Coordinates of C-alpha atoms in Angstrom, one line a residue:
M1 CA -19.2 21.8 11.3
N2 CA -15.6 22.7 10.4
T3 CA -15.3 21.5 6.8
S4 CA -11.7 22.6 6.2
K5 CA -10.2 19.3 7.5
Y6 CA -12.4 17.3 5.1
K7 CA -11.3 19.6 2.2
Y8 CA -7.7 19.1 3.2
L9 CA -8.2 15.3 3.2
F10 CA -9.9 15.3 -0.2
V11 CA -7.1 17.5 -1.7
N12 CA -4.4 15.2 -0.4
I13 CA -6.3 12.1 -1.8
G14 CA -6.3 13.9 -5.2
L15 CA -2.5 14.6 -5.0
F16 CA -1.7 11.0 -3.9
A17 CA -4.0 9.7 -6.6
V18 CA -1.9 11.4 -9.3
N19 CA 1.2 9.8 -7.8
A20 CA -0.4 6.3 -7.7
I21 CA -1.9 6.5 -11.2
T22 CA 1.5 7.7 -12.6
T23 CA 3.3 4.8 -11.0
K24 CA 0.7 2.2 -12.3
L25 CA 0.6 3.7 -15.7
L26 CA 4.4 3.6 -16.0
S27 CA 4.4 -0.1 -15.1
F28 CA 1.8 -0.8 -17.9
I29 CA 3.8 1.2 -20.5
L30 CA 7.1 -0.4 -19.7
M31 CA 5.8 -4.0 -19.4
P32 CA 5.8 -4.6 -23.2
V33 CA 9.3 -3.2 -23.4
Y34 CA 10.6 -5.5 -20.7
T35 CA 8.9 -8.6 -22.2
I36 CA 10.1 -7.9 -25.7
Y37 CA 13.7 -6.7 -25.0
L38 CA 14.6 -8.7 -21.9
A39 CA 15.4 -12.4 -21.9
T40 CA 13.3 -14.5 -19.6
K41 CA 16.3 -14.9 -17.2
D42 CA 16.9 -11.1 -17.2
Y43 CA 13.2 -10.4 -16.5
S44 CA 13.3 -12.9 -13.6
I45 CA 16.4 -11.1 -12.2
M46 CA 14.6 -7.7 -12.5
D47 CA 11.5 -9.0 -10.8
M48 CA 13.6 -10.6 -8.0
S49 CA 15.5 -7.4 -7.4
I50 CA 12.2 -5.4 -7.0
V51 CA 10.8 -8.1 -4.6
V52 CA 13.9 -8.2 -2.5
I53 CA 14.2 -4.4 -2.2
N54 CA 10.5 -4.0 -1.3
F55 CA 10.9 -6.8 1.3
I56 CA 14.2 -5.7 3.0
F57 CA 13.5 -1.9 3.0
P58 CA 11.1 -1.9 6.0
L59 CA 13.2 -4.3 7.9
A60 CA 16.6 -2.7 7.3
T61 CA 15.2 0.8 8.0
V62 CA 13.2 -0.5 11.0
M63 CA 10.3 1.4 9.4
I64 CA 11.7 4.8 10.6
N65 CA 9.6 6.3 7.8
G66 CA 6.5 5.6 9.8
G67 CA 7.9 7.0 13.0
V68 CA 9.1 10.2 11.3
L69 CA 5.7 10.7 9.8
R70 CA 3.8 10.1 13.1
F71 CA 6.1 12.2 15.4
G72 CA 7.1 14.8 12.9
I73 CA 3.5 15.8 12.1
E74 CA 2.6 16.2 15.8
D75 CA 5.9 17.7 17.0
Q76 CA 6.8 20.3 14.4
K77 CA 9.1 22.0 17.0
H78 CA 11.6 19.1 16.7
I79 CA 11.2 18.5 13.0
K80 CA 14.9 18.8 12.3
F81 CA 15.7 16.1 14.7
Y82 CA 13.1 13.7 13.2
A83 CA 14.1 14.5 9.6
T84 CA 17.9 14.1 10.3
D85 CA 17.6 11.0 12.6
G86 CA 15.4 9.3 10.0
L87 CA 17.9 10.0 7.3
L88 CA 20.8 8.7 9.3
I89 CA 18.9 5.4 10.1
T90 CA 18.0 5.1 6.4
L91 CA 21.8 5.5 5.5
A92 CA 22.6 2.9 8.2
S93 CA 20.2 0.5 6.5
C94 CA 22.4 0.7 3.4
A95 CA 25.4 -0.4 5.4
V96 CA 23.3 -3.4 6.7
V97 CA 22.2 -4.3 3.2
G98 CA 25.8 -4.0 2.0
A99 CA 27.0 -6.4 4.6
L100 CA 24.4 -8.9 3.6
L101 CA 25.1 -8.9 -0.1
P102 CA 27.0 -12.2 -0.1
L103 CA 23.6 -13.9 0.7
L104 CA 22.4 -13.0 -2.8
K105 CA 24.5 -15.8 -4.1
L106 CA 22.1 -18.3 -2.5
S107 CA 20.1 -20.2 -5.1
F108 CA 16.9 -18.8 -3.5
F109 CA 17.7 -15.5 -5.2
G110 CA 18.3 -17.0 -8.6
S111 CA 21.1 -15.2 -10.5
L112 CA 20.7 -11.9 -8.6
G113 CA 24.0 -12.5 -6.8
S114 CA 25.8 -11.9 -10.1
Y115 CA 24.6 -8.3 -10.0
A116 CA 25.2 -7.7 -6.3
L117 CA 26.9 -4.3 -6.8
L118 CA 24.2 -3.0 -9.1
F119 CA 21.6 -4.3 -6.7
F120 CA 23.2 -2.5 -3.8
I121 CA 23.4 0.8 -5.7
S122 CA 19.7 0.3 -6.7
Y123 CA 18.7 -0.1 -3.0
F124 CA 20.9 2.8 -2.0
T125 CA 19.3 5.2 -4.5
S126 CA 15.8 4.0 -3.9
C127 CA 16.0 4.7 -0.2
F128 CA 16.0 8.5 -0.7
P129 CA 12.9 9.0 -2.8
N130 CA 11.0 6.7 -0.4
Y131 CA 12.2 8.7 2.6
F132 CA 11.9 12.1 1.1
G133 CA 8.3 11.4 0.0
I134 CA 7.4 10.7 3.6
L135 CA 9.3 13.9 4.7
C136 CA 7.3 16.0 2.2
R137 CA 4.1 14.8 4.0
V138 CA 5.6 15.8 7.3
V139 CA 6.6 19.4 6.3
N140 CA 3.3 19.9 4.3
E141 CA 5.0 19.9 0.8
I142 CA 2.7 17.2 -0.5
K143 CA 2.3 19.0 -3.9
V144 CA 5.9 18.1 -4.7
I145 CA 5.1 14.3 -4.5
P146 CA 3.1 14.1 -7.8
V147 CA 5.6 16.4 -9.5
A148 CA 8.5 14.2 -8.5
S149 CA 6.5 11.1 -9.5
L150 CA 5.8 12.6 -13.0
I151 CA 9.5 13.6 -13.5
T152 CA 10.7 10.2 -12.3
A153 CA 8.2 8.4 -14.6
F154 CA 9.4 10.5 -17.6
S155 CA 13.1 9.8 -16.8
M156 CA 12.4 6.1 -16.4
L157 CA 10.8 6.0 -19.8
L158 CA 13.6 7.8 -21.5
T159 CA 16.4 5.9 -19.8
T160 CA 14.7 2.5 -20.3
Y161 CA 14.3 3.1 -24.1
Y162 CA 17.9 4.4 -24.3
F163 CA 19.6 1.6 -22.4
I164 CA 17.3 -1.4 -23.2
V165 CA 15.8 -0.6 -26.6
Y166 CA 18.5 1.5 -28.2
K167 CA 21.7 0.2 -26.5
H168 CA 20.3 -3.4 -26.0
M169 CA 22.0 -3.6 -22.6
G170 CA 19.4 -6.0 -21.1
I171 CA 19.3 -6.4 -17.3
I172 CA 22.3 -4.0 -17.0
G173 CA 20.3 -1.4 -18.8
Y174 CA 17.4 -1.9 -16.4
F175 CA 19.6 -1.3 -13.4
Y176 CA 21.1 1.8 -15.0
S177 CA 17.6 3.2 -15.7
Y178 CA 16.4 2.4 -12.2
I179 CA 19.4 4.0 -10.6
I180 CA 19.4 7.2 -12.7
S181 CA 15.6 7.7 -12.2
N182 CA 16.0 7.4 -8.4
I183 CA 18.8 10.0 -8.4
I184 CA 16.6 12.4 -10.4
S185 CA 13.7 11.8 -8.1
T186 CA 16.0 12.4 -5.1
V187 CA 17.2 15.7 -6.5
T188 CA 13.6 16.8 -7.3
Y189 CA 12.5 16.2 -3.7
L190 CA 15.5 18.0 -2.2
L191 CA 15.2 21.1 -4.4
G192 CA 11.5 21.1 -5.0
A193 CA 10.5 20.9 -1.3
K194 CA 13.8 22.4 0.0
L195 CA 14.2 19.4 2.3
Y196 CA 17.9 20.2 2.9
K197 CA 16.7 22.9 5.3
Y198 CA 15.5 20.2 7.8
F199 CA 18.8 18.3 8.2
S200 CA 20.9 19.2 11.2
L201 CA 23.4 16.9 13.1
K202 CA 23.4 19.4 15.9
S203 CA 19.6 18.9 16.4
V204 CA 20.1 15.1 16.6
Y205 CA 22.7 15.5 19.3
Q206 CA 20.7 18.0 21.3
N207 CA 17.5 16.0 21.1
R208 CA 18.8 12.5 21.3
H209 CA 16.4 11.8 24.2
L210 CA 13.7 11.7 21.5
Q211 CA 15.2 8.7 19.7
G212 CA 14.0 6.1 22.2
P213 CA 10.2 6.8 21.8
L214 CA 10.8 7.2 18.0
L215 CA 12.4 3.7 17.7
K216 CA 9.9 2.1 20.2
Y217 CA 7.1 3.2 17.9
S218 CA 8.9 2.4 14.6
I219 CA 10.4 -1.0 15.2
P220 CA 7.1 -3.0 15.5
L221 CA 6.0 -1.4 12.2
A222 CA 8.9 -3.2 10.4
P223 CA 7.6 -6.8 10.7
N224 CA 4.1 -5.5 10.5
A225 CA 4.9 -4.1 7.1
V226 CA 6.0 -7.4 5.7
C227 CA 3.3 -9.6 7.4
D228 CA 0.8 -9.4 4.6
V229 CA 3.6 -10.1 2.1
L230 CA 4.8 -13.1 4.2
G231 CA 1.3 -14.6 4.5
L232 CA 0.7 -14.3 0.7
T233 CA 4.2 -15.5 -0.1
F234 CA 4.0 -18.6 2.0
S235 CA 0.6 -19.3 0.6
R236 CA 2.1 -19.2 -2.9
F237 CA 4.8 -21.7 -1.7
I238 CA 2.1 -24.0 -0.4
L239 CA 0.2 -23.8 -3.7
T240 CA 3.4 -24.5 -5.7
S241 CA 4.4 -27.5 -3.5
S242 CA 0.9 -29.0 -3.5
L243 CA -0.4 -28.2 -7.0
G244 CA 2.6 -27.1 -9.0
I245 CA 3.9 -23.8 -10.3
N246 CA 1.0 -23.4 -12.7
A247 CA -1.5 -23.2 -9.8
S248 CA 0.6 -20.4 -8.2
G249 CA 0.6 -18.6 -11.6
L250 CA -3.2 -18.8 -11.8
Y251 CA -3.6 -17.5 -8.3
A252 CA -1.3 -14.6 -9.1
A253 CA -3.3 -13.8 -12.3
A254 CA -6.6 -13.8 -10.4
S255 CA -5.1 -11.4 -7.9
K256 CA -4.5 -8.8 -10.5
V257 CA -8.1 -7.4 -10.2
P258 CA -8.1 -7.0 -6.4
N259 CA -4.7 -5.4 -6.8
L260 CA -6.3 -2.7 -9.0
M261 CA -8.7 -1.9 -6.2
S262 CA -5.8 -1.6 -3.8
I263 CA -4.7 1.5 -5.6
F264 CA -7.6 3.4 -4.0
Q265 CA -6.8 1.9 -0.6
Q266 CA -3.2 3.0 -0.8
V267 CA -4.1 6.5 -1.9
F268 CA -6.7 6.9 0.9
N269 CA -4.3 5.5 3.6
Q270 CA -1.6 7.9 2.7
A271 CA -3.9 10.9 2.9
W272 CA -5.8 9.6 5.9
Q273 CA -2.7 9.1 8.0
I274 CA -1.9 12.8 7.8
S275 CA -5.4 13.9 8.7
S276 CA -5.7 11.3 11.5
F277 CA -2.4 12.3 13.1
Q278 CA -3.3 16.0 12.9
E279 CA -6.9 15.7 14.3
Y280 CA -6.8 13.0 16.9
K281 CA -6.5 15.3 19.9
K282 CA -9.4 17.5 18.9
K283 CA -12.9 17.4 20.6
D284 CA -14.9 16.2 17.5
I285 CA -12.5 13.4 16.6
N286 CA -15.3 10.7 17.1
S287 CA -17.5 12.5 14.6
F288 CA -14.6 13.0 12.2
Y289 CA -13.7 9.3 12.3
S290 CA -17.3 8.2 11.9
I291 CA -17.9 10.3 8.8
I292 CA -14.7 9.3 7.1
W293 CA -15.3 5.6 8.0
K294 CA -18.8 5.7 6.5
G295 CA -17.5 7.3 3.3
Y296 CA -14.6 4.9 3.0
C297 CA -16.9 1.9 3.4
A298 CA -19.3 3.3 0.8
V299 CA -16.6 3.6 -1.8
L300 CA -15.2 0.1 -0.9
F301 CA -18.5 -1.7 -1.0
L302 CA -19.7 0.0 -4.3
G303 CA -16.3 -0.4 -5.9
C304 CA -16.1 -4.1 -5.0
S305 CA -19.6 -4.8 -6.1
I306 CA -19.0 -3.1 -9.5
V307 CA -15.7 -5.1 -10.0
I308 CA -17.5 -8.3 -9.2
L309 CA -20.4 -7.4 -11.6
F310 CA -17.8 -6.9 -14.4
T311 CA -15.6 -9.9 -13.6
N312 CA -16.0 -11.3 -17.1
T313 CA -15.2 -8.0 -18.8
L314 CA -12.2 -7.4 -16.7
S315 CA -11.0 -11.0 -17.3
D316 CA -11.3 -10.5 -21.0
I317 CA -8.9 -7.5 -20.7
L318 CA -6.4 -8.7 -18.1
L319 CA -6.4 -12.5 -18.5
H320 CA -5.5 -14.4 -21.6
N321 CA -4.8 -18.0 -22.8
E322 CA -4.5 -20.5 -19.9
F323 CA -4.8 -17.7 -17.3
Y324 CA -8.4 -17.0 -18.3
S325 CA -9.6 -19.8 -16.1
A326 CA -8.5 -17.9 -13.1
K327 CA -11.5 -15.5 -13.4
K328 CA -13.6 -17.8 -11.2
Y329 CA -11.4 -16.9 -8.2
I330 CA -11.8 -13.1 -8.7
P331 CA -15.1 -12.6 -6.8
I332 CA -14.0 -14.2 -3.6
L333 CA -10.7 -12.5 -3.7
C334 CA -12.5 -9.2 -4.0
F335 CA -14.6 -10.2 -1.0
G336 CA -11.5 -10.9 1.0
F337 CA -9.9 -7.6 -0.1
L338 CA -12.8 -5.8 1.7
F339 CA -11.6 -7.2 5.0
G340 CA -8.0 -6.2 4.3
A341 CA -8.9 -2.7 3.3
A342 CA -11.1 -2.2 6.3
S343 CA -8.3 -3.6 8.6
G344 CA -6.0 -0.9 7.2
F345 CA -8.4 1.8 8.4
F346 CA -8.4 0.4 11.9
G347 CA -4.6 -0.1 11.7
S348 CA -4.2 3.7 11.4
I349 CA -5.9 4.1 14.7
Y350 CA -3.1 2.3 16.5
Q351 CA -0.5 4.3 14.7
T352 CA -2.3 7.5 15.6
F353 CA -2.4 6.6 19.3
L354 CA 1.2 5.3 19.3
K355 CA 0.1 1.6 19.9
T356 CA 2.2 -0.2 17.3
R357 CA 2.8 -3.4 19.3
P358 CA -0.9 -4.6 19.2
L359 CA -0.8 -3.7 15.4
L360 CA 2.0 -6.2 14.9
I361 CA 0.4 -8.9 16.9
Q362 CA -2.9 -8.6 15.0
S363 CA -1.0 -8.7 11.7
L364 CA 0.8 -11.8 12.8
V365 CA -2.4 -13.5 13.7
G366 CA -4.0 -12.6 10.3
A367 CA -1.0 -13.8 8.4
G368 CA -0.8 -17.0 10.5
I369 CA -4.4 -17.9 9.9
T370 CA -4.0 -17.3 6.1
V371 CA -1.0 -19.7 6.0
I372 CA -2.6 -22.4 8.2
C373 CA -5.9 -22.3 6.3
T374 CA -4.1 -22.4 3.0
W375 CA -2.1 -25.5 4.2
L376 CA -5.3 -27.2 5.3
L377 CA -7.6 -26.3 2.4
V378 CA -5.5 -26.4 -0.7
P379 CA -5.0 -30.2 -0.7
Y380 CA -8.8 -30.6 -0.7
I381 CA -10.2 -27.8 -2.8
G382 CA -7.2 -26.5 -4.7
I383 CA -6.6 -22.9 -5.5
A384 CA -10.0 -22.0 -4.0
G385 CA -8.5 -23.0 -0.7
A386 CA -5.9 -20.2 -0.9
V387 CA -8.6 -17.7 -2.0
I388 CA -10.8 -18.6 1.0
A389 CA -7.8 -18.6 3.4
V390 CA -7.0 -14.9 2.5
A391 CA -10.6 -13.9 3.2
L392 CA -10.5 -15.8 6.6
G393 CA -7.2 -14.3 7.6
N394 CA -8.2 -10.8 6.8
S395 CA -11.6 -11.1 8.4
V396 CA -10.2 -12.4 11.7
M397 CA -7.7 -9.6 11.8
L398 CA -10.5 -7.0 11.1
I399 CA -12.7 -8.4 13.9
I400 CA -9.9 -8.3 16.4
R401 CA -9.0 -4.7 15.4
I402 CA -12.6 -3.5 15.5
I403 CA -13.1 -4.9 19.1
D404 CA -9.8 -3.8 20.4
S405 CA -9.7 -0.3 18.9
R406 CA -12.9 0.6 20.7
R407 CA -10.9 1.3 23.8
L408 CA -9.0 4.0 21.9
I409 CA -11.8 5.7 19.9
P410 CA -15.4 4.4 20.0
F411 CA -16.7 6.0 16.8
N412 CA -19.9 5.1 15.0
L413 CA -19.3 2.0 12.9
A414 CA -22.6 2.1 11.0
L415 CA -22.8 -1.7 11.5
P416 CA -26.3 -2.3 10.1
T417 CA -25.6 -0.8 6.7
C418 CA -22.0 -2.3 6.6
L419 CA -23.0 -5.8 7.6
T420 CA -26.0 -5.9 5.2
S421 CA -23.8 -4.6 2.4
L422 CA -21.1 -7.2 3.3
G423 CA -23.8 -10.0 3.1
L424 CA -24.9 -8.7 -0.3
I425 CA -21.3 -8.7 -1.6
L426 CA -20.9 -12.3 -0.4
I427 CA -24.1 -13.3 -2.2
Q428 CA -23.0 -11.5 -5.3
A429 CA -19.5 -13.1 -5.2
V430 CA -20.9 -16.6 -4.8
I431 CA -23.5 -16.1 -7.6
V432 CA -20.9 -14.7 -10.0
T433 CA -18.5 -17.6 -9.2
M434 CA -21.2 -20.1 -9.9
N435 CA -22.0 -18.4 -13.2
T436 CA -25.7 -19.4 -13.4
P437 CA -28.1 -18.1 -16.2
T438 CA -29.5 -15.5 -13.7
T439 CA -26.1 -14.4 -12.5
N440 CA -26.1 -10.9 -14.1
W441 CA -29.6 -10.1 -12.9
I442 CA -28.8 -11.1 -9.3
S443 CA -25.5 -9.3 -9.4
V444 CA -27.1 -6.0 -10.6
A445 CA -29.8 -6.3 -8.0
C446 CA -27.1 -6.7 -5.3
L447 CA -25.3 -3.6 -6.6
L448 CA -28.5 -1.5 -6.6
M449 CA -29.3 -2.6 -3.0
I450 CA -25.8 -1.7 -1.9
L451 CA -26.0 1.6 -3.6
L452 CA -29.3 2.3 -1.7
L453 CA -27.8 1.3 1.6
Q454 CA -24.5 3.2 1.2
S455 CA -26.2 6.4 0.1
L456 CA -27.0 6.8 3.8
N457 CA -23.2 6.7 4.5
L458 CA -22.5 9.1 1.6
Y459 CA -25.0 11.7 2.8
P460 CA -22.7 13.4 5.3
F461 CA -20.1 13.9 2.5
I462 CA -22.8 15.4 0.2
K463 CA -23.6 17.9 3.0
I464 CA -20.0 18.8 3.4
I465 CA -19.5 19.4 -0.4
I466 CA -22.6 21.6 -0.5
K467 CA -21.4 23.6 2.5
N468 CA -18.0 24.1 0.9
K469 CA -19.6 25.4 -2.3
K470 CA -21.7 27.9 -0.4
A471 CA -18.7 29.0 1.7

């Protein structure tokens, strides 16, 4: 067995983990600063600017990032075309956002319209770190990503303390800090990975016939990227309209714990996409997918079971005052997270085989089920209805993807161990939610049985590690 591709995947997971941990750690460090030195109105404007940028970026750029990553990794001969064309489309997105700035004056965006110019500069400067991070993955300069992340985090800390704490500039200080940090990040990518070598307008002109397939692949990824956000956002609107803003806040608080687990999912997906794109034409691709899937499932099931077991402890740390009551929703949210995380793995199959349209349809179905079930269940069982709706939407999307993706790559799904583990997770989630006197004992028993089952899936990885050590 060729173990080099597994080693490459593990190294990339480690590098992306540094990047993810740095980003999350920065948000935890800066949170007290923002809550102490920003007025409630300023904090709301800051939060709205982040939400809007994250929402419009994939739409305005037609997710050209995804296309450049997919085509650039496979077709290194035309790397200058993909790098330059992606940059031009990213720049064009800034023009689109600039033309839409008057919409920020709508009441829906709060007072963000009063800072339209600063918002636009924030969007403009944030585009380049996002795009250059993708480009580093394409040209195999992944080691630059955690370095850029650390430098950006350090600059964000310094500028935040200078503009907000020392100068007391409030929301203006936040925008200045955000903009400067993005500029520093952009320069780090350009110089650290020497990305400027890959930009050529001549290459775009000579290879313009490649733009059609690139856009055909990328455009369906844009609405797909916001489908999950849309489903959850509309669910929040339904909760607010039916039960009030406090219910929406409790739901958001309960979601904090599953969001922590999503760090692993995001790190894995970033590394897995590269390996998947590189290996999919090779003869042993079925075996490769099978081994990685089993290992991914093992980590997901064990991680989810451990989080559910320690629901009370995590709630004591993350939830306080009136938000503490939201802990009862955490186990089922974790259960629903499993389906979403597994769906992401099968979603990468469609991207690998250039089938992004089915990916979009499946995401729309999942988001639609989430919204409809939330609308039907919330009036009768409250917040629990929204929690169950997420699990239902994610599960249906996963089932569709599992069945449909078999025509592309029929790898071994290890269904007996996966389905048994899933059943144990459901039992554990229900028992912890009910909080009976025997809850802890049953929860520990479920975890041990899952560990025993998933050890079968981890065995191939252990063999690979041992073989690498001997090599």
